[in-house]
Every structure is written in C-alpha cells, then in structure tokens.
N, CA, C and O atoms as a DFTB+ gen file, in Angstrom:
748 C
 N C O
     1  1       0.861      -1.215      -0.017
     2  2      -0.041      -0.044       0.020
     3  2       0.870       1.319      -0.081
     4  3       0.587       2.252      -0.833
     5  1       1.994       1.291       0.784
     6  2       2.786       2.400       0.915
     7  2       3.538       2.664      -0.484
     8  3       3.802       3.769      -0.957
     9  1       3.813       1.453      -1.019
    10  2       4.490       1.702      -2.547
    11  2       3.545       2.389      -3.504
    12  3       3.884       3.269      -4.295
    13  1       2.327       1.902      -3.357
    14  2       1.225       2.543      -4.275
    15  2       1.048       4.094      -3.895
    16  3       0.902       4.925      -4.792
    17  1       1.062       4.403      -2.749
    18  2       1.053       5.817      -2.357
    19  2       2.110       6.635      -2.885
    20  3       1.865       7.760      -3.319
    21  1       3.243       6.160      -2.880
    22  2       4.530       6.634      -3.243
    23  2       4.536       6.865      -4.766
    24  3       4.972       7.919      -5.230
    25  1       4.051       5.874      -5.545
    26  2       3.892       5.910      -6.888
    27  2       2.823       6.943      -7.280
    28  3       3.003       7.702      -8.232
    29  1       1.660       6.959      -6.499
    30  2       0.673       8.064      -6.787
    31  2       1.266       9.254      -6.596
    32  3       1.119      10.092      -7.485
    33  1       1.990       9.567      -5.514
    34  2       2.654      10.804      -5.184
    35  2       3.507      11.303      -6.340
    36  3       3.425      12.459      -6.755
    37  1       4.362      10.355      -6.863
    38  2       5.209      10.665      -7.934
    39  2       4.480      11.029      -9.164
    40  3       4.823      12.043      -9.772
    41  1       3.532      10.317      -9.576
    42  2       2.636      10.638     -10.715
    43  2       2.013      12.036     -10.615
    44  3       1.993      12.815     -11.568
    45  1       1.492      12.316      -9.368
    46  2       0.857      13.641      -9.215
    47  2       1.912      14.772      -9.318
    48  3       1.711      15.831      -9.913
    49  1       3.085      14.430      -8.661
    50  2       4.247      15.519      -8.859
    51  2       4.578      15.849     -10.233
    52  3       4.738      16.978     -10.698
    53  1       4.679      14.514     -10.940
    54  2       4.966      14.760     -12.403
    55  2       3.980      15.525     -13.222
    56  3       4.275      16.289     -14.141
    57  1       2.730      15.230     -12.781
    58  2       1.615      15.827     -13.538
    59  2       1.644      17.425     -13.112
    60  3       1.425      18.291     -13.959
    61  1       1.906      17.720     -11.851
    62  2       2.008      19.197     -11.453
    63  2       3.008      19.795     -12.295
    64  3       2.762      20.765     -13.012
    65  1       4.168      19.220     -12.221
    66  2       5.419      19.856     -13.110
    67  2       5.010      20.052     -14.461
    68  3       5.200      21.142     -14.999
    69  1       4.382      18.957     -15.157
    70  2       4.069      19.073     -16.454
    71  2       3.134      20.317     -16.734
    72  3       3.267      21.022     -17.735
    73  1       2.209      20.516     -15.792
    74  2       1.115      21.468     -15.957
    75  2       1.830      22.850     -15.780
    76  3       1.395      23.846     -16.358
    77  1       2.878      22.895     -15.013
    78  2       3.648      24.219     -14.808
    79  2       4.484      24.545     -15.956
    80  3       4.762      25.713     -16.226
    81  1       4.909      23.515     -16.666
    82  2       5.789      23.692     -17.912
    83  2       5.003      24.273     -19.067
    84  3       4.087      23.652     -19.606
    85  1       5.403      25.524     -19.440
    86  2       4.830      26.043     -20.663
    87  2       5.717      26.574     -21.630
    88  3       6.922      26.527     -21.385
    89  1       5.321      27.067     -22.677
    90  2       6.298      27.338     -23.651
    91  2       7.081      28.735     -23.083
    92  3       6.522      29.508     -22.304
    93  1       8.271      28.911     -23.521
    94  2       9.032      30.016     -22.991
    95  2       8.393      31.385     -23.443
    96  3       7.853      31.523     -24.541
    97  1       8.497      32.351     -22.535
    98  2       7.733      33.510     -22.957
    99  2       8.403      34.143     -24.202
   100  3       9.601      34.020     -24.458
   101  1       7.467      34.868     -24.990
   102  2       8.021      35.611     -26.183
   103  2       8.826      36.683     -25.744
   104  3       8.558      37.328     -24.730
   105  1      10.025      36.947     -26.629
   106  2      10.927      37.956     -26.098
   107  2      10.035      39.250     -26.194
   108  3       8.982      39.318     -26.827
   109  1      10.701      40.415     -25.362
   110  2      10.035      41.541     -25.564
   111  2       9.769      42.137     -26.946
   112  3      10.534      41.861     -27.869
   113  1       8.759      42.911     -27.122
   114  2       8.637      43.606     -28.457
   115  2       9.780      44.505     -28.857
   116  3      10.481      45.010     -27.981
   117  1      10.001      44.729     -30.134
   118  2      11.188      45.402     -30.533
   119  2      11.301      46.815     -29.874
   120  3      12.381      47.263     -29.489
   121  1      10.130      47.480     -29.769
   122  2      10.210      48.828     -29.304
   123  2      10.516      49.732     -30.360
   124  3      10.982      50.832     -30.064
   125  1      10.311      49.409     -31.611
   126  2      10.619      50.220     -32.850
   127  2       9.885      51.583     -32.712
   128  3       8.685      51.692     -32.462
   129  1      10.715      52.561     -32.898
   130  2      10.226      53.969     -32.973
   131  2      10.986      54.820     -33.842
   132  3      11.805      55.626     -33.399
   133  1      10.721      54.656     -35.175
   134  2      11.559      55.267     -36.203
   135  2      10.981      56.818     -36.367
   136  3       9.834      57.157     -36.075
   137  1      11.723      57.441     -36.746
   138  2      11.426      58.977     -37.125
   139  2      10.393      59.028     -38.085
   140  3      10.538      58.293     -39.062
   141  1       9.363      59.747     -38.024
   142  2       8.227      60.015     -39.036
   143  2       8.952      60.384     -40.429
   144  3       8.430      59.961     -41.460
   145  1       9.997      61.066     -40.499
   146  2      10.578      61.321     -41.688
   147  2      11.191      60.308     -42.487
   148  3      11.367      60.422     -43.700
   149  1      11.563      59.175     -41.703
   150  2      12.084      58.073     -42.339
   151  2      11.135      57.259     -43.321
   152  3      11.569      56.446     -44.137
   153  1       9.747      57.577     -43.145
   154  2       8.714      57.022     -44.141
   155  2       9.039      57.486     -45.449
   156  3       8.789      56.801     -46.441
   157  1       9.682      58.814     -45.528
   158  2      10.006      59.190     -46.930
   159  2       8.908      59.776     -47.788
   160  3       9.032      59.986     -48.994
   161  1       7.829      60.022     -47.077
   162  2       6.595      60.659     -47.724
   163  2       5.725      61.164     -46.727
   164  3       5.774      60.675     -45.598
   165  1       4.863      62.160     -47.021
   166  2       3.795      62.635     -46.284
   167  2       2.485      61.886     -46.715
   168  3       2.083      61.897     -47.878
   169  1       1.869      61.254     -45.716
   170  2       0.579      60.583     -46.196
   171  2      -0.608      60.957     -45.170
   172  3      -0.360      61.324     -44.022
   173  1      -1.846      60.841     -45.649
   174  2      -2.871      61.063     -44.782
   175  2      -4.090      59.905     -45.432
   176  3      -4.641      60.013     -46.527
   177  1      -4.271      58.988     -44.586
   178  2      -5.169      57.841     -45.050
   179  2      -6.296      57.450     -43.955
   180  3      -6.144      57.577     -42.741
   181  1      -7.339      57.001     -44.534
   182  2      -8.311      56.477     -43.532
   183  2      -8.343      54.889     -43.554
   184  3      -8.577      54.363     -44.642
   185  1      -8.157      54.194     -42.600
   186  2      -8.003      52.686     -42.598
   187  2      -9.051      52.019     -41.695
   188  3      -9.651      52.623     -40.806
   189  1      -9.217      50.746     -41.991
   190  2      -9.940      49.928     -41.226
   191  2      -8.959      48.968     -40.714
   192  3      -8.197      48.445     -41.527
   193  1      -8.877      48.660     -39.440
   194  2      -7.972      47.705     -38.840
   195  2      -8.648      46.450     -38.175
   196  3      -9.480      46.593     -37.279
   197  1      -8.308      45.357     -38.591
   198  2      -8.856      44.202     -37.802
   199  2      -7.758      43.342     -37.079
   200  3      -6.765      42.964     -37.700
   201  1      -7.925      43.088     -35.964
   202  2      -7.090      42.264     -35.188
   203  2      -7.669      41.042     -34.748
   204  3      -8.710      41.015     -34.091
   205  1      -6.925      39.861     -35.144
   206  2      -7.519      38.586     -34.823
   207  2      -6.496      37.877     -33.849
   208  3      -5.324      37.717     -34.190
   209  1      -6.971      37.464     -32.644
   210  2      -6.165      36.702     -31.709
   211  2      -6.924      35.640     -31.132
   212  3      -7.774      35.822     -30.261
   213  1      -6.595      34.438     -31.655
   214  2      -7.359      33.205     -31.084
   215  2      -8.771      33.429     -31.831
   216  3      -8.935      33.727     -33.014
   217  1      -9.718      33.217     -30.874
   218  2     -11.120      33.387     -31.436
   219  2     -11.720      34.854     -31.302
   220  3     -12.834      35.196     -31.699
   221  1     -10.803      35.638     -30.685
   222  2     -11.330      37.161     -30.511
   223  2     -10.833      37.933     -31.800
   224  3      -9.761      37.762     -32.379
   225  1     -11.829      38.804     -32.120
   226  2     -11.664      39.755     -33.258
   227  2     -11.977      41.142     -32.808
   228  3     -13.050      41.360     -32.244
   229  1     -11.111      42.096     -33.020
   230  2     -11.338      43.516     -32.695
   231  2     -11.290      44.241     -33.932
   232  3     -10.497      43.910     -34.812
   233  1     -12.184      45.334     -34.082
   234  2     -12.064      46.145     -35.334
   235  2     -11.983      47.609     -34.904
   236  3     -12.519      48.024     -33.876
   237  1     -11.290      48.358     -35.741
   238  2     -10.934      49.709     -35.461
   239  2     -10.950      50.544     -36.719
   240  3     -10.301      50.190     -37.703
   241  1     -11.658      51.618     -36.709
   242  2     -11.423      52.596     -37.921
   243  2     -10.263      53.502     -37.451
   244  3     -10.128      53.769     -36.257
   245  1      -9.451      53.960     -38.375
   246  2      -8.393      54.846     -37.925
   247  2      -8.117      55.780     -39.006
   248  3      -8.283      55.521     -40.198
   249  1      -7.625      57.034     -38.465
   250  2      -7.183      58.094     -39.460
   251  2      -5.733      58.210     -39.133
   252  3      -5.365      58.461     -37.985
   253  1      -4.864      58.022     -40.170
   254  2      -3.343      58.222     -39.942
   255  2      -2.798      59.311     -40.861
   256  3      -3.002      59.327     -42.075
   257  1      -2.099      60.209     -40.198
   258  2      -1.309      61.158     -40.830
   259  2       0.051      61.211     -40.487
   260  3       0.374      61.209     -39.299
   261  1       0.946      61.263     -41.449
   262  2       2.343      61.158     -41.229
   263  2       2.947      62.168     -42.081
   264  3       2.692      62.174     -43.285
   265  1       3.843      63.150     -41.478
   266  2       4.745      63.941     -42.407
   267  2       6.094      63.988     -41.790
   268  3       6.260      63.330     -40.763
   269  1       7.035      64.646     -42.253
   270  2       8.367      64.683     -41.850
   271  2       8.574      64.868     -40.251
   272  3       9.489      64.298     -39.657
   273  1       7.734      65.629     -39.677
   274  2       7.842      65.943     -38.253
   275  2       6.978      65.225     -37.234
   276  3       7.282      65.321     -36.044
   277  1       5.827      64.449     -37.643
   278  2       5.089      63.785     -36.771
   279  2       4.287      62.682     -37.296
   280  3       4.229      62.552     -38.519
   281  1       3.694      61.914     -36.575
   282  2       2.784      60.912     -36.869
   283  2       1.548      61.069     -35.879
   284  3       1.680      61.151     -34.658
   285  1       0.366      61.100     -36.531
   286  2      -1.003      61.201     -35.699
   287  2      -1.858      60.102     -36.113
   288  3      -2.145      59.907     -37.294
   289  1      -2.289      59.341     -35.096
   290  2      -3.297      58.274     -35.350
   291  2      -4.435      58.417     -34.402
   292  3      -4.257      58.558     -33.192
   293  1      -5.682      58.376     -35.001
   294  2      -6.894      58.504     -34.127
   295  2      -7.507      57.222     -34.493
   296  3      -7.559      56.905     -35.682
   297  1      -8.021      56.382     -33.485
   298  2      -8.719      55.194     -33.812
   299  2     -10.115      55.333     -33.183
   300  3     -10.270      55.842     -32.074
   301  1     -11.105      54.869     -33.920
   302  2     -12.455      54.791     -33.507
   303  2     -13.110      53.458     -33.574
   304  3     -12.862      52.691     -34.504
   305  1     -13.993      53.139     -32.557
   306  2     -14.721      51.987     -32.455
   307  2     -16.155      52.380     -32.269
   308  3     -16.415      53.273     -31.462
   309  1     -17.114      51.784     -32.952
   310  2     -18.483      52.083     -32.920
   311  2     -18.687      53.615     -32.953
   312  3     -19.602      54.107     -32.292
   313  1     -17.878      54.375     -33.689
   314  2     -18.068      55.697     -33.813
   315  2     -17.516      56.566     -32.559
   316  3     -17.678      57.784     -32.484
   317  1     -16.857      55.802     -31.602
   318  2     -16.332      56.518     -30.541
   319  2     -14.678      56.497     -30.624
   320  3     -14.044      55.537     -31.061
   321  1     -14.126      57.650     -30.158
   322  2     -12.699      57.630     -30.117
   323  2     -12.205      56.752     -29.014
   324  3     -12.641      56.887     -27.870
   325  1     -11.261      55.807     -29.340
   326  2     -10.903      54.816     -28.362
   327  2      -9.240      54.849     -28.300
   328  3      -8.627      54.245     -27.421
   329  1      -8.668      55.530     -29.209
   330  2      -7.198      55.589     -29.279
   331  2      -6.659      56.746     -29.885
   332  3      -7.091      57.024     -31.003
   333  1      -5.761      57.513     -29.351
   334  2      -4.939      58.607     -29.979
   335  2      -3.546      58.314     -29.760
   336  3      -3.134      57.748     -28.748
   337  1      -2.740      58.748     -30.825
   338  2      -1.409      58.529     -30.795
   339  2      -0.693      59.610     -31.446
   340  3      -1.057      59.954     -32.571
   341  1       0.324      60.212     -30.849
   342  2       0.971      61.319     -31.344
   343  2       2.657      60.899     -31.182
   344  3       3.116      60.529     -30.101
   345  1       3.335      60.997     -32.205
   346  2       4.702      60.555     -32.083
   347  2       5.519      61.651     -33.104
   348  3       5.214      61.831     -34.283
   349  1       6.516      62.273     -32.455
   350  2       7.299      63.320     -33.191
   351  2       8.753      62.826     -33.569
   352  3       9.545      63.598     -34.109
   353  1       9.067      61.570     -33.284
   354  2      10.238      60.887     -33.518
   355  2      11.117      61.056     -32.295
   356  3      12.255      60.598     -32.403
   357  1      10.790      61.628     -31.164
   358  2      11.394      61.626     -29.900
   359  2      10.353      61.223     -28.811
   360  3      10.696      60.386     -27.976
   361  1       9.262      61.694     -28.771
   362  2       8.358      61.419     -27.705
   363  2       7.126      60.838     -28.326
   364  3       6.670      61.253     -29.392
   365  1       6.555      59.776     -27.563
   366  2       5.232      59.391     -28.050
   367  2       4.211      59.768     -26.925
   368  3       4.489      59.507     -25.754
   369  1       3.065      60.362     -27.251
   370  2       1.958      60.584     -26.340
   371  2       0.697      59.840     -26.871
   372  3       0.372      59.801     -28.058
   373  1       0.040      59.265     -25.858
   374  2      -1.119      58.529     -26.419
   375  2      -2.273      58.503     -25.364
   376  3      -2.038      58.630     -24.163
   377  1      -3.429      58.345     -25.828
   378  2      -4.573      58.287     -24.868
   379  2      -5.404      56.945     -25.340
   380  3      -5.491      56.679     -26.539
   381  1      -5.915      56.244     -24.489
   382  2      -6.733      54.995     -24.815
   383  2      -7.988      55.003     -23.949
   384  3      -7.936      55.330     -22.764
   385  1      -9.069      54.653     -24.530
   386  2     -10.388      54.479     -23.815
   387  2     -10.293      53.244     -23.083
   388  3      -9.780      52.249     -23.595
   389  1     -10.802      53.250     -21.805
   390  2     -10.768      51.868     -21.004
   391  2     -11.459      50.732     -21.757
   392  3     -11.128      49.607     -21.384
   393  1     -12.347      50.807     -22.733
   394  2     -13.019      49.686     -23.340
   395  2     -12.011      49.158     -24.402
   396  3     -12.323      48.132     -25.005
   397  1     -10.969      49.696     -24.651
   398  2      -9.890      49.119     -25.463
   399  2      -9.414      47.946     -24.907
   400  3      -9.162      47.964     -23.702
   401  1      -9.216      46.789     -25.624
   402  2      -8.569      45.558     -24.995
   403  2      -7.240      45.904     -24.378
   404  3      -6.471      46.704     -24.911
   405  1      -6.986      45.290     -23.252
   406  2      -5.708      45.685     -22.390
   407  2      -4.488      45.266     -23.159
   408  3      -3.427      45.848     -22.933
   409  1      -4.556      44.262     -24.089
   410  2      -3.322      43.784     -24.857
   411  2      -3.039      44.822     -25.971
   412  3      -1.989      44.706     -26.604
   413  1      -3.902      45.834     -26.259
   414  2      -3.500      46.754     -27.384
   415  2      -2.963      47.998     -26.598
   416  3      -3.627      48.691     -25.826
   417  1      -1.600      48.166     -26.939
   418  2      -0.943      49.382     -26.426
   419  2      -0.540      50.229     -27.677
   420  3      -0.294      49.746     -28.782
   421  1      -0.506      51.508     -27.369
   422  2      -0.069      52.577     -28.303
   423  2       1.175      52.174     -28.965
   424  3       1.356      52.265     -30.179
   425  1       2.072      51.698     -28.073
   426  2       3.575      51.370     -28.502
   427  2       3.621      50.305     -29.494
   428  3       4.462      50.320     -30.392
   429  1       2.741      49.368     -29.369
   430  2       2.626      48.115     -30.229
   431  2       1.937      48.644     -31.463
   432  3       2.347      48.284     -32.567
   433  1       0.997      49.410     -31.359
   434  2       0.359      49.971     -32.503
   435  2       1.320      50.710     -33.481
   436  3       1.283      50.570     -34.703
   437  1       2.195      51.523     -32.794
   438  2       3.083      52.257     -33.619
   439  2       4.173      51.328     -34.246
   440  3       4.672      51.523     -35.354
   441  1       4.473      50.329     -33.434
   442  2       5.483      49.380     -34.106
   443  2       5.042      48.783     -35.223
   444  3       5.751      48.721     -36.228
   445  1       3.654      48.209     -35.160
   446  2       3.186      47.488     -36.235
   447  2       2.990      48.361     -37.408
   448  3       3.334      47.935     -38.511
   449  1       2.484      49.510     -37.293
   450  2       2.419      50.648     -38.324
   451  2       3.780      50.819     -39.080
   452  3       3.896      50.764     -40.305
   453  1       4.709      51.017     -38.260
   454  2       6.024      51.298     -38.737
   455  2       6.648      50.036     -39.499
   456  3       7.271      50.176     -40.551
   457  1       6.433      48.780     -38.886
   458  2       6.812      47.643     -39.692
   459  2       6.131      47.356     -40.945
   460  3       6.659      46.659     -41.812
   461  1       5.046      47.839     -41.059
   462  2       4.105      47.601     -42.143
   463  2       4.480      48.819     -43.310
   464  3       4.669      48.513     -44.487
   465  1       4.549      50.037     -42.887
   466  2       4.706      51.104     -43.805
   467  2       6.081      51.663     -44.060
   468  3       6.311      52.076     -45.197
   469  1       6.979      51.725     -43.188
   470  2       8.263      52.183     -43.375
   471  2       9.036      51.397     -44.351
   472  3       8.819      50.199     -44.529
   473  1       9.989      52.101     -45.019
   474  2      10.849      51.346     -45.865
   475  2      11.877      50.330     -45.089
   476  3      12.436      50.645     -44.039
   477  1      12.036      49.171     -45.693
   478  2      12.813      48.126     -45.036
   479  2      14.301      48.700     -44.750
   480  3      14.818      48.356     -43.686
   481  1      14.937      49.442     -45.510
   482  2      16.300      49.989     -44.923
   483  2      16.241      50.797     -43.723
   484  3      17.129      50.698     -42.876
   485  1      15.141      51.690     -43.567
   486  2      15.018      52.442     -42.179
   487  2      14.746      51.508     -41.124
   488  3      15.286      51.713     -40.036
   489  1      13.898      50.385     -41.291
   490  2      13.709      49.426     -40.190
   491  2      15.006      48.633     -39.952
   492  3      15.369      48.423     -38.794
   493  1      15.680      48.210     -40.940
   494  2      16.815      47.380     -40.722
   495  2      17.955      48.132     -39.856
   496  3      18.611      47.588     -38.968
   497  1      18.065      49.390     -40.242
   498  2      19.051      50.152     -39.407
   499  2      18.617      50.301     -37.893
   500  3      19.447      50.558     -37.021
   501  1      17.421      50.144     -37.659
   502  2      16.953      50.302     -36.170
   503  2      16.857      48.836     -35.464
   504  3      16.626      48.721     -34.260
   505  1      17.043      47.815     -36.267
   506  2      16.933      46.554     -35.599
   507  2      17.958      46.043     -34.756
   508  3      19.109      46.153     -35.179
   509  1      17.749      45.428     -33.486
   510  2      18.793      44.957     -32.715
   511  2      19.371      43.795     -33.375
   512  3      18.891      43.283     -34.387
   513  1      20.598      43.328     -32.665
   514  2      21.237      42.103     -33.288
   515  2      20.238      40.972     -33.250
   516  3      19.275      40.964     -32.483
   517  1      20.515      40.026     -34.109
   518  2      19.606      38.838     -34.252
   519  2      18.362      39.089     -35.028
   520  3      17.677      38.114     -35.335
   521  1      18.015      40.209     -35.359
   522  2      16.933      40.635     -36.129
   523  2      17.307      41.063     -37.509
   524  3      18.364      41.660     -37.707
   525  1      16.441      40.765     -38.504
   526  2      16.742      41.193     -39.863
   527  2      15.314      41.280     -40.561
   528  3      14.326      40.661     -40.167
   529  1      15.350      42.165     -41.688
   530  2      14.050      42.301     -42.413
   531  2      14.378      42.075     -43.973
   532  3      15.443      42.421     -44.485
   533  1      13.535      41.576     -44.523
   534  2      13.614      41.221     -45.909
   535  2      12.355      41.521     -46.778
   536  3      11.277      41.026     -46.448
   537  1      12.458      42.308     -47.866
   538  2      11.401      42.491     -48.781
   539  2      11.514      41.696     -50.078
   540  3      12.547      41.656     -50.745
   541  1      10.357      41.053     -50.398
   542  2      10.426      40.194     -51.750
   543  2       9.021      40.518     -52.332
   544  3       7.969      40.062     -51.883
   545  1       9.144      41.413     -53.449
   546  2       7.905      41.965     -53.966
   547  2       6.772      42.508     -53.083
   548  3       6.862      43.662     -52.665
   549  1       5.755      41.780     -52.787
   550  2       4.648      42.312     -52.041
   551  2       4.576      41.446     -50.728
   552  3       3.526      41.278     -50.107
   553  1       5.726      40.943     -50.385
   554  2       5.799      40.330     -49.031
   555  2       7.133      40.822     -48.363
   556  3       8.228      40.946     -48.912
   557  1       6.808      41.069     -47.092
   558  2       7.923      41.483     -46.147
   559  2       8.064      40.509     -45.020
   560  3       7.007      40.211     -44.465
   561  1       9.146      39.960     -44.577
   562  2       9.336      39.139     -43.482
   563  2      10.450      39.608     -42.437
   564  3      11.592      39.893     -42.797
   565  1      10.082      39.656     -41.308
   566  2      10.972      39.953     -40.164
   567  2      11.341      38.575     -39.501
   568  3      10.564      37.671     -39.193
   569  1      12.733      38.625     -39.351
   570  2      13.379      37.356     -38.888
   571  2      13.967      37.659     -37.572
   572  3      14.426      38.782     -37.369
   573  1      13.991      36.700     -36.614
   574  2      14.721      36.807     -35.307
   575  2      15.449      35.476     -35.287
   576  3      14.817      34.419     -35.273
   577  1      16.911      35.523     -35.287
   578  2      17.790      34.539     -35.261
   579  2      17.527      33.564     -36.461
   580  3      17.695      32.353     -36.322
   581  1      17.150      34.067     -37.529
   582  2      16.935      33.228     -38.894
   583  2      15.556      32.802     -38.904
   584  3      15.188      32.256     -39.944
   585  1      14.740      32.926     -38.005
   586  2      13.365      32.347     -38.023
   587  2      12.277      33.388     -38.253
   588  3      12.188      34.372     -37.519
   589  1      11.459      33.172     -39.259
   590  2      10.404      34.182     -39.534
   591  2       9.488      34.466     -38.399
   592  3       8.806      33.545     -37.949
   593  1       9.418      35.595     -37.925
   594  2       8.451      35.808     -36.762
   595  2       7.286      36.798     -37.213
   596  3       6.268      36.914     -36.529
   597  1       7.469      37.453     -38.309
   598  2       6.341      38.357     -38.668
   599  2       6.340      38.289     -40.188
   600  3       7.424      38.405     -40.760
   601  1       5.222      38.111     -40.903
   602  2       5.209      38.212     -42.370
   603  2       4.046      39.108     -42.573
   604  3       2.989      39.027     -41.948
   605  1       4.371      40.096     -43.637
   606  2       3.440      41.131     -43.999
   607  2       3.126      40.976     -45.559
   608  3       4.073      41.054     -46.342
   609  1       2.046      40.795     -45.962
   610  2       1.534      40.617     -47.337
   611  2       0.805      41.899     -47.714
   612  3      -0.085      42.378     -47.011
   613  1       1.225      42.427     -48.856
   614  2       0.542      43.709     -49.425
   615  2      -0.240      43.391     -50.664
   616  3       0.212      42.574     -51.466
   617  1      -1.411      44.002     -50.870
   618  2      -2.100      43.875     -52.088
   619  2      -1.683      44.626     -53.274
   620  3      -1.811      44.214     -54.427
   621  1      -1.126      45.869     -52.894
   622  2      -0.464      46.704     -54.029
   623  2       0.620      47.624     -53.302
   624  3       0.720      47.709     -52.078
   625  1       1.408      48.291     -54.214
   626  2       2.307      49.256     -53.755
   627  2       1.747      50.693     -54.072
   628  3       1.048      50.791     -55.081
   629  1       1.954      51.696     -53.397
   630  2       2.789      51.827     -52.200
   631  2       2.149      51.066     -51.004
   632  3       0.956      50.772     -51.072
   633  1       2.806      50.771     -50.030
   634  2       2.279      50.021     -48.840
   635  2       1.169      50.488     -48.259
   636  3       0.357      49.663     -47.841
   637  1       0.927      51.793     -48.126
   638  2      -0.067      52.417     -47.370
   639  2      -1.413      52.524     -48.236
   640  3      -2.341      53.216     -47.817
   641  1      -1.497      51.903     -49.322
   642  2      -2.689      51.974     -50.172
   643  2      -3.073      50.352     -50.241
   644  3      -2.223      49.491     -50.017
   645  1      -4.393      50.056     -50.563
   646  2      -4.757      48.769     -50.587
   647  2      -4.779      47.977     -49.284
   648  3      -5.135      48.640     -48.309
   649  1      -4.493      46.771     -49.072
   650  2      -4.597      46.043     -48.027
   651  2      -3.253      45.363     -47.571
   652  3      -2.546      44.738     -48.361
   653  1      -2.959      45.527     -46.265
   654  2      -1.823      44.822     -45.827
   655  2      -2.211      43.800     -44.682
   656  3      -3.067      44.075     -43.841
   657  1      -1.581      42.706     -44.707
   658  2      -1.969      41.535     -43.713
   659  2      -0.657      41.260     -42.979
   660  3       0.318      40.827     -43.594
   661  1      -0.631      41.499     -41.718
   662  2       0.395      41.260     -40.845
   663  2       0.229      40.093     -39.978
   664  3      -0.607      40.160     -39.078
   665  1       0.953      38.986     -40.146
   666  2       0.856      37.718     -39.338
   667  2       2.016      37.703     -38.349
   668  3       3.161      37.602     -38.789
   669  1       1.785      37.799     -37.020
   670  2       2.780      37.853     -36.179
   671  2       2.747      36.576     -35.390
   672  3       1.917      36.384     -34.502
   673  1       3.758      35.624     -35.769
   674  2       3.890      34.261     -35.187
   675  2       4.340      34.227     -33.867
   676  3       4.060      33.275     -33.137
   677  1       5.126      35.335     -33.426
   678  2       5.787      35.397     -32.023
   679  2       4.696      35.698     -31.036
   680  3       4.619      35.048     -29.992
   681  1       3.805      36.710     -31.342
   682  2       2.736      37.027     -30.400
   683  2       1.305      36.426     -30.719
   684  3       0.339      36.642     -29.987
   685  1       1.245      35.680     -31.832
   686  2       0.073      34.906     -32.161
   687  2      -1.272      35.884     -32.490
   688  3      -2.356      35.809     -31.912
   689  1      -0.958      36.687     -33.421
   690  2      -2.102      37.537     -33.916
   691  2      -1.950      37.850     -35.316
   692  3      -0.864      37.716     -35.880
   693  1      -3.057      38.288     -35.940
   694  2      -3.060      38.750     -37.241
   695  2      -3.729      40.054     -37.315
   696  3      -4.795      40.229     -36.725
   697  1      -3.087      41.109     -38.100
   698  2      -3.502      42.466     -38.204
   699  2      -3.821      42.661     -39.572
   700  3      -2.915      42.441     -40.376
   701  1      -5.061      43.076     -40.054
   702  2      -5.306      43.500     -41.403
   703  2      -5.701      44.877     -41.450
   704  3      -6.632      45.353     -40.802
   705  1      -4.907      45.538     -42.294
   706  2      -4.990      47.098     -42.415
   707  2      -5.501      47.403     -43.907
   708  3      -4.813      47.277     -44.920
   709  1      -6.753      47.801     -43.854
   710  2      -7.324      48.094     -45.264
   711  2      -7.580      49.556     -45.305
   712  3      -8.329      50.120     -44.508
   713  1      -6.860      50.217     -46.367
   714  2      -6.970      51.732     -46.563
   715  2      -8.255      51.843     -47.520
   716  3      -8.496      51.109     -48.478
   717  1      -8.988      52.860     -47.079
   718  2     -10.206      53.206     -47.854
   719  2      -9.829      53.507     -49.327
   720  3      -8.884      54.239     -49.620
   721  1     -10.616      52.906     -50.223
   722  2     -10.150      53.008     -51.717
   723  2     -10.045      54.503     -52.038
   724  3     -10.826      55.320     -51.549
   725  1      -9.027      54.842     -52.899
   726  2      -8.911      56.251     -53.245
   727  2      -8.610      57.226     -52.202
   728  3      -8.609      58.420     -52.503
   729  1      -8.337      56.826     -50.929
   730  2      -8.389      57.722     -49.821
   731  2      -6.952      58.282     -49.558
   732  3      -6.768      59.341     -48.957
   733  1      -5.842      57.413     -50.105
   734  2      -4.561      58.013     -49.496
   735  2      -4.161      59.371     -50.318
   736  3      -4.256      59.549     -51.533
   737  1      -3.728      60.203     -49.404
   738  2      -3.190      61.476     -49.852
   739  2      -1.641      61.463     -49.624
   740  3      -1.178      61.306     -48.494
   741  1      -0.911      61.621     -50.649
   742  2       0.561      61.545     -50.621
   743  2       1.130      62.869     -51.108
   744  3       0.852      63.370     -52.198
   745  1       2.004      63.421     -50.146
   746  2       2.711      64.563     -50.793
   747  2       4.177      64.303     -51.003
   748  3       4.887      65.161     -51.528
C-alpha cells in the first residue's frame, strides 16, 4: 500500500510539473520607434484595422497622418474615439479608452504601423542584433535568429494603399490594415 501511495505521489508531482511547464515567454517587443521622416513621404489615410487573436476579433477605424515631423493616429470603434497616438520622433503621447482591450498598447500599434509602412532599410538600421528584415515583392518578412516571426503581405504598392496583412507568429495575432479606396493622400 505504501509503495502505491509513493507511486501515486510521484505521478501527481510529475503531472503538476508538466502542468507548470509552458512554452518560454516571447521576447519583448522590438520597441521600434522610427522617425516620421524615415517614411520618406507625407501621407494621410483612412484605414480599417482588424486584429485577430485566437477566437477574438477586434476592429477599429483609424485616421493616420504622417509627415516629416510627426505621426498622428486616431482610432474609432463604434463611432467613439478609443485611441489617439502622437509621435514626433522623440516622444510618444497616447490616450486610450478603457474599453480598448488591455493587450492593445499605443507602442505596439506604432511598431506594427512602422513595420508595415516604413521602408525596409529604415527598419533594418533600427533592428537590434539577431533581427533582420527582408522585402520580396509584395511580401515583407521579419526574422529573429533566422526564423520568420512576422510576415506582411501587401495587395499593392505603395504599402499604405490597398490591404496589408501582418501575421505575427511570435505573439500569435493577425492584423489586417485596409486603406479606404482612393483615400490615400500623398505629398
């Protein structure tokens, strides 16, 4: 009987350890904050953003303006402002509505916008060691230690027109950015 209790205790301990063992946490976000001027254009676009994470889908309408001195983003959900972001290349200021999901941060939104829209050479110059970016036609891939971690597919060029689909394998979400047809203003 004592041997069976020891065996049961070992099995329970093993099960407890297995339950505690999880995949290693994803590395921290890049923290990419490129100068607005690095975009190489002044744009003003109306976009629809759709974020899919597991079974959850969040949608947001956004107005994005970028010129050499600043980036402004205003996000709306159900006609109500839920996010504002101002970035001048040095300081980011943001405001978020409490109804916005907790995992949506202004810094992450800025990073995804810049990964999607900014030229690859500007991004490459800001990447830490072990990261690299590659453009091949209408596909952009971000690598960490040689492994693809983010893939962005574009429907057309320039990148801020049409539809861009960002698949982030590191953080397990998909972002679709659809620019309103004929809406992109470029200077």
